[in-house]
Amino acid sequence: QVQLVESGGGLVQPGGSLRLSCAASGFTGDNYAAAWFRRAPGKERDGISCILRDGTTYYRDYVRDRFTISRDNAKNTVYLEMTDLKPEDTAVYYCAADRGLPPTASSDSFYYLDYLKYHYWGQGAQVTVSA
């Protein structure tokens, strides 16, 4: 049975950093793509970063150079390192994964950041950026 569990959310001041973790059970090795989405208050769910089976990563422009996605296949864990956090980063952050999404499917990042592409979801972790 597949289960995704996020951790590492919390309250941080503007300019601060947080690292989110997503423990993925029910997968083995690198046979899945994983992504981070977020839903800010009053807004729709938005894909912000993903990492494919071959390690290819994609980012939305507004988090590029501030956020880093990575994975530890031995631990079946995906991370999102967030730096220089801004109040507009306040949201519930969700981890998602799917066994499909081969790296050769598309060269368009929006293809892999479409929430409809992901079958498995975590429960979400609140990140609040405030002074």
Short mmCIF file of N, CA and C in Angstrom, two decimals:
data_model
loop_
_atom_site.label_atom_id
_atom_site.label_comp_id
_atom_site.label_asym_id
_atom_site.label_seq_id
_atom_site.Cartn_x
_atom_site.Cartn_y
_atom_site.Cartn_z
N GLN A 1 0.85 -1.19 0.00
CA GLN A 1 0.00 0.00 0.00
C GLN A 1 0.89 1.24 0.00
N VAL A 2 0.57 2.18 -0.87
CA VAL A 2 1.37 3.39 -0.98
C VAL A 2 0.91 4.42 0.04
N GLN A 3 1.88 5.04 0.68
CA GLN A 3 1.57 6.10 1.64
C GLN A 3 2.64 7.16 1.55
N LEU A 4 2.22 8.42 1.53
CA LEU A 4 3.15 9.54 1.54
C LEU A 4 2.89 10.35 2.80
N VAL A 5 3.95 10.64 3.54
CA VAL A 5 3.81 11.38 4.80
C VAL A 5 4.79 12.54 4.79
N GLU A 6 4.24 13.77 4.80
CA GLU A 6 5.08 14.97 4.84
C GLU A 6 5.43 15.33 6.27
N SER A 7 6.57 15.97 6.44
CA SER A 7 6.96 16.51 7.73
C SER A 7 7.90 17.69 7.48
N GLY A 8 8.08 18.50 8.53
CA GLY A 8 9.03 19.60 8.44
C GLY A 8 8.41 20.97 8.27
N GLY A 9 7.10 21.04 8.19
CA GLY A 9 6.47 22.34 8.07
C GLY A 9 6.55 23.11 9.38
N GLY A 10 6.09 24.37 9.34
CA GLY A 10 6.10 25.18 10.55
C GLY A 10 6.06 26.65 10.25
N LEU A 11 6.36 27.43 11.28
CA LEU A 11 6.37 28.88 11.19
C LEU A 11 7.81 29.37 11.06
N VAL A 12 8.05 30.24 10.10
CA VAL A 12 9.39 30.75 9.88
C VAL A 12 9.31 32.23 9.52
N GLN A 13 10.32 32.99 9.86
CA GLN A 13 10.34 34.41 9.53
C GLN A 13 10.75 34.61 8.07
N PRO A 14 10.33 35.71 7.48
CA PRO A 14 10.77 36.01 6.11
C PRO A 14 12.29 35.96 6.01
N GLY A 15 12.77 35.35 4.93
CA GLY A 15 14.21 35.17 4.76
C GLY A 15 14.74 33.89 5.35
N GLY A 16 13.91 33.20 6.11
CA GLY A 16 14.34 31.96 6.75
C GLY A 16 14.27 30.75 5.83
N SER A 17 14.58 29.59 6.40
CA SER A 17 14.63 28.35 5.63
C SER A 17 13.86 27.24 6.34
N LEU A 18 13.39 26.30 5.55
CA LEU A 18 12.76 25.09 6.06
C LEU A 18 13.07 23.95 5.09
N ARG A 19 13.06 22.74 5.63
CA ARG A 19 13.19 21.57 4.78
C ARG A 19 12.00 20.66 5.01
N LEU A 20 11.26 20.42 3.95
CA LEU A 20 10.15 19.48 4.01
C LEU A 20 10.65 18.09 3.59
N SER A 21 10.12 17.08 4.25
CA SER A 21 10.43 15.70 3.90
C SER A 21 9.15 14.96 3.53
N CYS A 22 9.27 14.03 2.63
CA CYS A 22 8.13 13.20 2.22
C CYS A 22 8.58 11.75 2.24
N ALA A 23 8.13 11.01 3.24
CA ALA A 23 8.47 9.59 3.35
C ALA A 23 7.48 8.80 2.51
N ALA A 24 7.99 8.07 1.52
CA ALA A 24 7.15 7.35 0.57
C ALA A 24 7.26 5.85 0.81
N SER A 25 6.23 5.26 1.36
CA SER A 25 6.22 3.81 1.53
C SER A 25 5.39 3.19 0.40
N GLY A 26 5.74 1.96 0.04
CA GLY A 26 5.03 1.29 -1.04
C GLY A 26 5.72 1.45 -2.38
N PHE A 27 6.81 2.23 -2.41
CA PHE A 27 7.63 2.36 -3.60
C PHE A 27 8.97 1.70 -3.33
N THR A 28 9.69 1.37 -4.39
CA THR A 28 11.03 0.83 -4.24
C THR A 28 11.98 1.63 -5.12
N GLY A 29 13.13 1.96 -4.53
CA GLY A 29 14.17 2.61 -5.29
C GLY A 29 13.73 3.90 -5.94
N ASP A 30 13.98 4.03 -7.23
CA ASP A 30 13.68 5.27 -7.93
C ASP A 30 12.58 5.05 -8.98
N ASN A 31 11.69 4.09 -8.76
CA ASN A 31 10.72 3.77 -9.79
C ASN A 31 9.46 4.64 -9.74
N TYR A 32 9.65 5.90 -9.31
CA TYR A 32 8.51 6.80 -9.28
C TYR A 32 8.98 8.23 -9.45
N ALA A 33 8.09 9.05 -9.97
CA ALA A 33 8.31 10.49 -10.01
C ALA A 33 7.64 11.10 -8.78
N ALA A 34 8.22 12.15 -8.27
CA ALA A 34 7.67 12.81 -7.08
C ALA A 34 7.64 14.32 -7.31
N ALA A 35 6.71 14.96 -6.65
CA ALA A 35 6.56 16.40 -6.84
C ALA A 35 6.05 17.04 -5.55
N TRP A 36 6.26 18.33 -5.48
CA TRP A 36 5.69 19.14 -4.40
C TRP A 36 4.71 20.13 -5.01
N PHE A 37 3.55 20.18 -4.39
CA PHE A 37 2.52 21.14 -4.75
C PHE A 37 2.24 22.00 -3.52
N ARG A 38 1.59 23.12 -3.74
CA ARG A 38 1.16 23.90 -2.59
C ARG A 38 -0.17 24.57 -2.90
N ARG A 39 -0.90 24.83 -1.82
CA ARG A 39 -2.16 25.53 -1.95
C ARG A 39 -2.15 26.67 -0.95
N ALA A 40 -2.07 27.88 -1.46
CA ALA A 40 -2.10 29.06 -0.61
C ALA A 40 -3.55 29.42 -0.30
N PRO A 41 -3.80 30.15 0.78
CA PRO A 41 -5.17 30.53 1.13
C PRO A 41 -5.87 31.24 -0.03
N GLY A 42 -7.04 30.74 -0.39
CA GLY A 42 -7.83 31.36 -1.44
C GLY A 42 -7.35 31.08 -2.85
N LYS A 43 -6.35 30.22 -2.99
CA LYS A 43 -5.81 29.94 -4.33
C LYS A 43 -5.91 28.45 -4.64
N GLU A 44 -5.71 28.12 -5.90
CA GLU A 44 -5.75 26.72 -6.31
C GLU A 44 -4.40 26.04 -6.05
N ARG A 45 -4.46 24.72 -6.01
CA ARG A 45 -3.25 23.93 -5.86
C ARG A 45 -2.30 24.20 -7.03
N ASP A 46 -1.01 24.34 -6.73
CA ASP A 46 -0.04 24.74 -7.72
C ASP A 46 1.19 23.84 -7.62
N GLY A 47 1.61 23.28 -8.73
CA GLY A 47 2.82 22.47 -8.75
C GLY A 47 4.05 23.35 -8.74
N ILE A 48 4.99 23.11 -7.84
CA ILE A 48 6.14 23.98 -7.74
C ILE A 48 7.45 23.31 -8.10
N SER A 49 7.55 22.01 -7.91
CA SER A 49 8.79 21.33 -8.25
C SER A 49 8.55 19.84 -8.36
N CYS A 50 9.35 19.18 -9.19
CA CYS A 50 9.25 17.72 -9.29
C CYS A 50 10.63 17.13 -9.57
N ILE A 51 10.75 15.84 -9.27
CA ILE A 51 11.97 15.11 -9.57
C ILE A 51 11.56 13.79 -10.19
N LEU A 52 12.13 13.50 -11.35
CA LEU A 52 11.75 12.32 -12.10
C LEU A 52 12.63 11.13 -11.74
N ARG A 53 12.32 9.97 -12.32
CA ARG A 53 13.06 8.75 -11.97
C ARG A 53 14.54 8.87 -12.28
N ASP A 54 14.89 9.61 -13.32
CA ASP A 54 16.30 9.72 -13.69
C ASP A 54 17.00 10.89 -13.01
N GLY A 55 16.29 11.56 -12.08
CA GLY A 55 16.89 12.66 -11.34
C GLY A 55 16.64 14.03 -11.95
N THR A 56 16.03 14.07 -13.12
CA THR A 56 15.70 15.36 -13.73
C THR A 56 14.76 16.13 -12.81
N THR A 57 15.04 17.42 -12.66
CA THR A 57 14.20 18.26 -11.80
C THR A 57 13.61 19.42 -12.60
N TYR A 58 12.44 19.84 -12.17
CA TYR A 58 11.79 21.00 -12.75
C TYR A 58 11.31 21.89 -11.62
N TYR A 59 11.30 23.20 -11.88
CA TYR A 59 10.84 24.17 -10.90
C TYR A 59 9.97 25.23 -11.59
N ARG A 60 9.02 25.75 -10.83
CA ARG A 60 8.34 26.95 -11.29
C ARG A 60 9.29 28.12 -11.12
N ASP A 61 9.12 29.10 -11.98
CA ASP A 61 10.06 30.22 -11.98
C ASP A 61 10.12 30.93 -10.63
N TYR A 62 9.01 31.01 -9.94
CA TYR A 62 9.00 31.82 -8.72
C TYR A 62 9.63 31.11 -7.51
N VAL A 63 10.06 29.86 -7.68
CA VAL A 63 10.79 29.20 -6.60
C VAL A 63 12.19 28.78 -7.04
N ARG A 64 12.45 28.90 -8.33
CA ARG A 64 13.77 28.53 -8.83
C ARG A 64 14.81 29.39 -8.13
N ASP A 65 15.94 28.82 -7.80
CA ASP A 65 17.06 29.49 -7.10
C ASP A 65 16.80 29.66 -5.61
N ARG A 66 15.58 29.36 -5.14
CA ARG A 66 15.30 29.41 -3.71
C ARG A 66 14.98 28.03 -3.15
N PHE A 67 14.33 27.20 -3.93
CA PHE A 67 13.92 25.87 -3.49
C PHE A 67 14.74 24.81 -4.22
N THR A 68 15.02 23.71 -3.53
CA THR A 68 15.74 22.59 -4.14
C THR A 68 15.04 21.29 -3.79
N ILE A 69 14.70 20.52 -4.80
CA ILE A 69 14.09 19.21 -4.59
C ILE A 69 15.17 18.15 -4.73
N SER A 70 15.09 17.12 -3.89
CA SER A 70 16.06 16.03 -3.97
C SER A 70 15.39 14.76 -3.46
N ARG A 71 16.08 13.65 -3.67
CA ARG A 71 15.52 12.38 -3.20
C ARG A 71 16.63 11.48 -2.70
N ASP A 72 16.30 10.68 -1.70
CA ASP A 72 17.20 9.67 -1.17
C ASP A 72 16.51 8.34 -1.43
N ASN A 73 16.93 7.65 -2.48
CA ASN A 73 16.23 6.42 -2.87
C ASN A 73 16.38 5.32 -1.83
N ALA A 74 17.48 5.31 -1.10
CA ALA A 74 17.68 4.30 -0.07
C ALA A 74 16.68 4.46 1.07
N LYS A 75 16.29 5.71 1.31
CA LYS A 75 15.34 5.99 2.39
C LYS A 75 13.92 6.19 1.86
N ASN A 76 13.75 6.11 0.52
CA ASN A 76 12.44 6.38 -0.08
C ASN A 76 11.87 7.69 0.42
N THR A 77 12.69 8.72 0.40
CA THR A 77 12.29 10.02 0.91
C THR A 77 12.63 11.10 -0.11
N VAL A 78 11.70 12.03 -0.27
CA VAL A 78 11.89 13.18 -1.15
C VAL A 78 11.91 14.42 -0.28
N TYR A 79 12.78 15.35 -0.60
CA TYR A 79 12.94 16.56 0.20
C TYR A 79 12.66 17.81 -0.64
N LEU A 80 12.26 18.85 0.07
CA LEU A 80 12.17 20.17 -0.54
C LEU A 80 12.85 21.14 0.40
N GLU A 81 14.03 21.58 0.00
CA GLU A 81 14.78 22.57 0.78
C GLU A 81 14.33 23.94 0.32
N MET A 82 13.83 24.74 1.26
CA MET A 82 13.30 26.06 0.93
C MET A 82 14.11 27.12 1.64
N THR A 83 14.66 28.05 0.89
CA THR A 83 15.43 29.14 1.46
C THR A 83 14.83 30.48 1.04
N ASP A 84 15.28 31.54 1.73
CA ASP A 84 14.80 32.89 1.43
C ASP A 84 13.28 32.92 1.33
N LEU A 85 12.64 32.35 2.32
CA LEU A 85 11.19 32.24 2.27
C LEU A 85 10.53 33.62 2.37
N LYS A 86 9.42 33.74 1.66
CA LYS A 86 8.68 34.98 1.60
C LYS A 86 7.27 34.76 2.13
N PRO A 87 6.60 35.81 2.59
CA PRO A 87 5.22 35.62 3.06
C PRO A 87 4.32 34.96 2.02
N GLU A 88 4.57 35.22 0.76
CA GLU A 88 3.73 34.61 -0.28
C GLU A 88 3.98 33.12 -0.48
N ASP A 89 4.98 32.59 0.21
CA ASP A 89 5.21 31.14 0.20
C ASP A 89 4.33 30.42 1.21
N THR A 90 3.60 31.18 2.02
CA THR A 90 2.70 30.58 3.00
C THR A 90 1.64 29.74 2.29
N ALA A 91 1.55 28.47 2.68
CA ALA A 91 0.63 27.55 2.01
C ALA A 91 0.68 26.20 2.71
N VAL A 92 -0.25 25.34 2.34
CA VAL A 92 -0.13 23.93 2.69
C VAL A 92 0.63 23.26 1.55
N TYR A 93 1.68 22.56 1.91
CA TYR A 93 2.54 21.91 0.92
C TYR A 93 2.23 20.42 0.88
N TYR A 94 2.04 19.91 -0.32
CA TYR A 94 1.67 18.51 -0.52
C TYR A 94 2.75 17.79 -1.33
N CYS A 95 3.05 16.60 -0.90
CA CYS A 95 3.92 15.71 -1.66
C CYS A 95 3.04 14.82 -2.52
N ALA A 96 3.47 14.56 -3.75
CA ALA A 96 2.73 13.68 -4.65
C ALA A 96 3.71 12.76 -5.37
N ALA A 97 3.22 11.60 -5.78
CA ALA A 97 4.08 10.64 -6.46
C ALA A 97 3.28 9.82 -7.45
N ASP A 98 4.00 9.27 -8.41
CA ASP A 98 3.34 8.42 -9.39
C ASP A 98 4.37 7.50 -10.03
N ARG A 99 3.93 6.29 -10.33
CA ARG A 99 4.84 5.32 -10.96
C ARG A 99 4.96 5.57 -12.46
N GLY A 100 4.12 6.35 -13.03
CA GLY A 100 4.20 6.66 -14.44
C GLY A 100 5.18 7.81 -14.66
N LEU A 101 4.87 8.68 -15.58
CA LEU A 101 5.66 9.88 -15.86
C LEU A 101 7.10 9.56 -16.23
N PRO A 102 7.33 8.84 -17.30
CA PRO A 102 8.72 8.60 -17.71
C PRO A 102 9.39 9.92 -18.08
N PRO A 103 10.67 10.05 -17.82
CA PRO A 103 11.38 11.30 -18.12
C PRO A 103 11.33 11.69 -19.59
N THR A 104 11.06 10.74 -20.46
CA THR A 104 11.04 11.03 -21.90
C THR A 104 9.67 11.47 -22.39
N ALA A 105 8.68 11.55 -21.49
CA ALA A 105 7.32 11.87 -21.92
C ALA A 105 7.21 13.28 -22.49
N SER A 106 7.97 14.19 -21.90
CA SER A 106 7.87 15.58 -22.35
C SER A 106 9.09 16.36 -21.86
N SER A 107 9.39 17.42 -22.55
CA SER A 107 10.44 18.34 -22.10
C SER A 107 9.82 19.60 -21.51
N ASP A 108 8.50 19.58 -21.37
CA ASP A 108 7.77 20.73 -20.85
C ASP A 108 7.56 20.54 -19.35
N SER A 109 8.09 21.43 -18.55
CA SER A 109 7.98 21.28 -17.09
C SER A 109 6.54 21.26 -16.63
N PHE A 110 5.65 21.97 -17.32
CA PHE A 110 4.26 22.03 -16.89
C PHE A 110 3.59 20.66 -17.04
N TYR A 111 4.10 19.83 -17.92
CA TYR A 111 3.58 18.47 -18.05
C TYR A 111 3.75 17.72 -16.74
N TYR A 112 4.91 17.86 -16.12
CA TYR A 112 5.21 17.11 -14.90
C TYR A 112 4.72 17.83 -13.65
N LEU A 113 4.27 19.05 -13.77
CA LEU A 113 3.76 19.80 -12.61
C LEU A 113 2.24 19.94 -12.65
N ASP A 114 1.62 19.07 -13.39
CA ASP A 114 0.17 19.01 -13.48
C ASP A 114 -0.34 18.03 -12.43
N TYR A 115 -1.17 18.50 -11.51
CA TYR A 115 -1.60 17.63 -10.40
C TYR A 115 -2.36 16.40 -10.91
N LEU A 116 -2.96 16.48 -12.07
CA LEU A 116 -3.71 15.34 -12.61
C LEU A 116 -2.79 14.18 -12.97
N LYS A 117 -1.49 14.43 -13.09
CA LYS A 117 -0.54 13.37 -13.44
C LYS A 117 -0.17 12.50 -12.25
N TYR A 118 -0.53 12.89 -11.04
CA TYR A 118 -0.06 12.20 -9.85
C TYR A 118 -1.20 11.45 -9.16
N HIS A 119 -0.92 10.19 -8.89
CA HIS A 119 -1.95 9.31 -8.35
C HIS A 119 -1.96 9.29 -6.83
N TYR A 120 -0.80 9.51 -6.22
CA TYR A 120 -0.68 9.37 -4.75
C TYR A 120 -0.35 10.72 -4.13
N TRP A 121 -0.96 10.99 -2.97
CA TRP A 121 -0.81 12.28 -2.31
C TRP A 121 -0.63 12.12 -0.81
N GLY A 122 0.16 13.03 -0.24
CA GLY A 122 0.27 13.10 1.20
C GLY A 122 -0.83 13.96 1.78
N GLN A 123 -0.81 14.10 3.10
CA GLN A 123 -1.87 14.81 3.79
C GLN A 123 -1.63 16.32 3.85
N GLY A 124 -0.42 16.74 3.56
CA GLY A 124 -0.09 18.16 3.56
C GLY A 124 0.62 18.61 4.81
N ALA A 125 1.45 19.63 4.65
CA ALA A 125 2.18 20.22 5.76
C ALA A 125 2.07 21.74 5.65
N GLN A 126 1.69 22.37 6.75
CA GLN A 126 1.51 23.83 6.73
C GLN A 126 2.86 24.52 6.85
N VAL A 127 3.08 25.48 5.97
CA VAL A 127 4.25 26.36 6.05
C VAL A 127 3.73 27.79 6.14
N THR A 128 4.12 28.47 7.19
CA THR A 128 3.69 29.85 7.40
C THR A 128 4.93 30.73 7.50
N VAL A 129 4.98 31.74 6.66
CA VAL A 129 6.11 32.67 6.65
C VAL A 129 5.59 34.01 7.13
N SER A 130 6.01 34.39 8.32
CA SER A 130 5.49 35.61 8.93
C SER A 130 6.47 36.12 9.96
N ALA A 131 6.51 37.45 10.08
CA ALA A 131 7.34 38.07 11.10
C ALA A 131 6.62 38.07 12.44
#
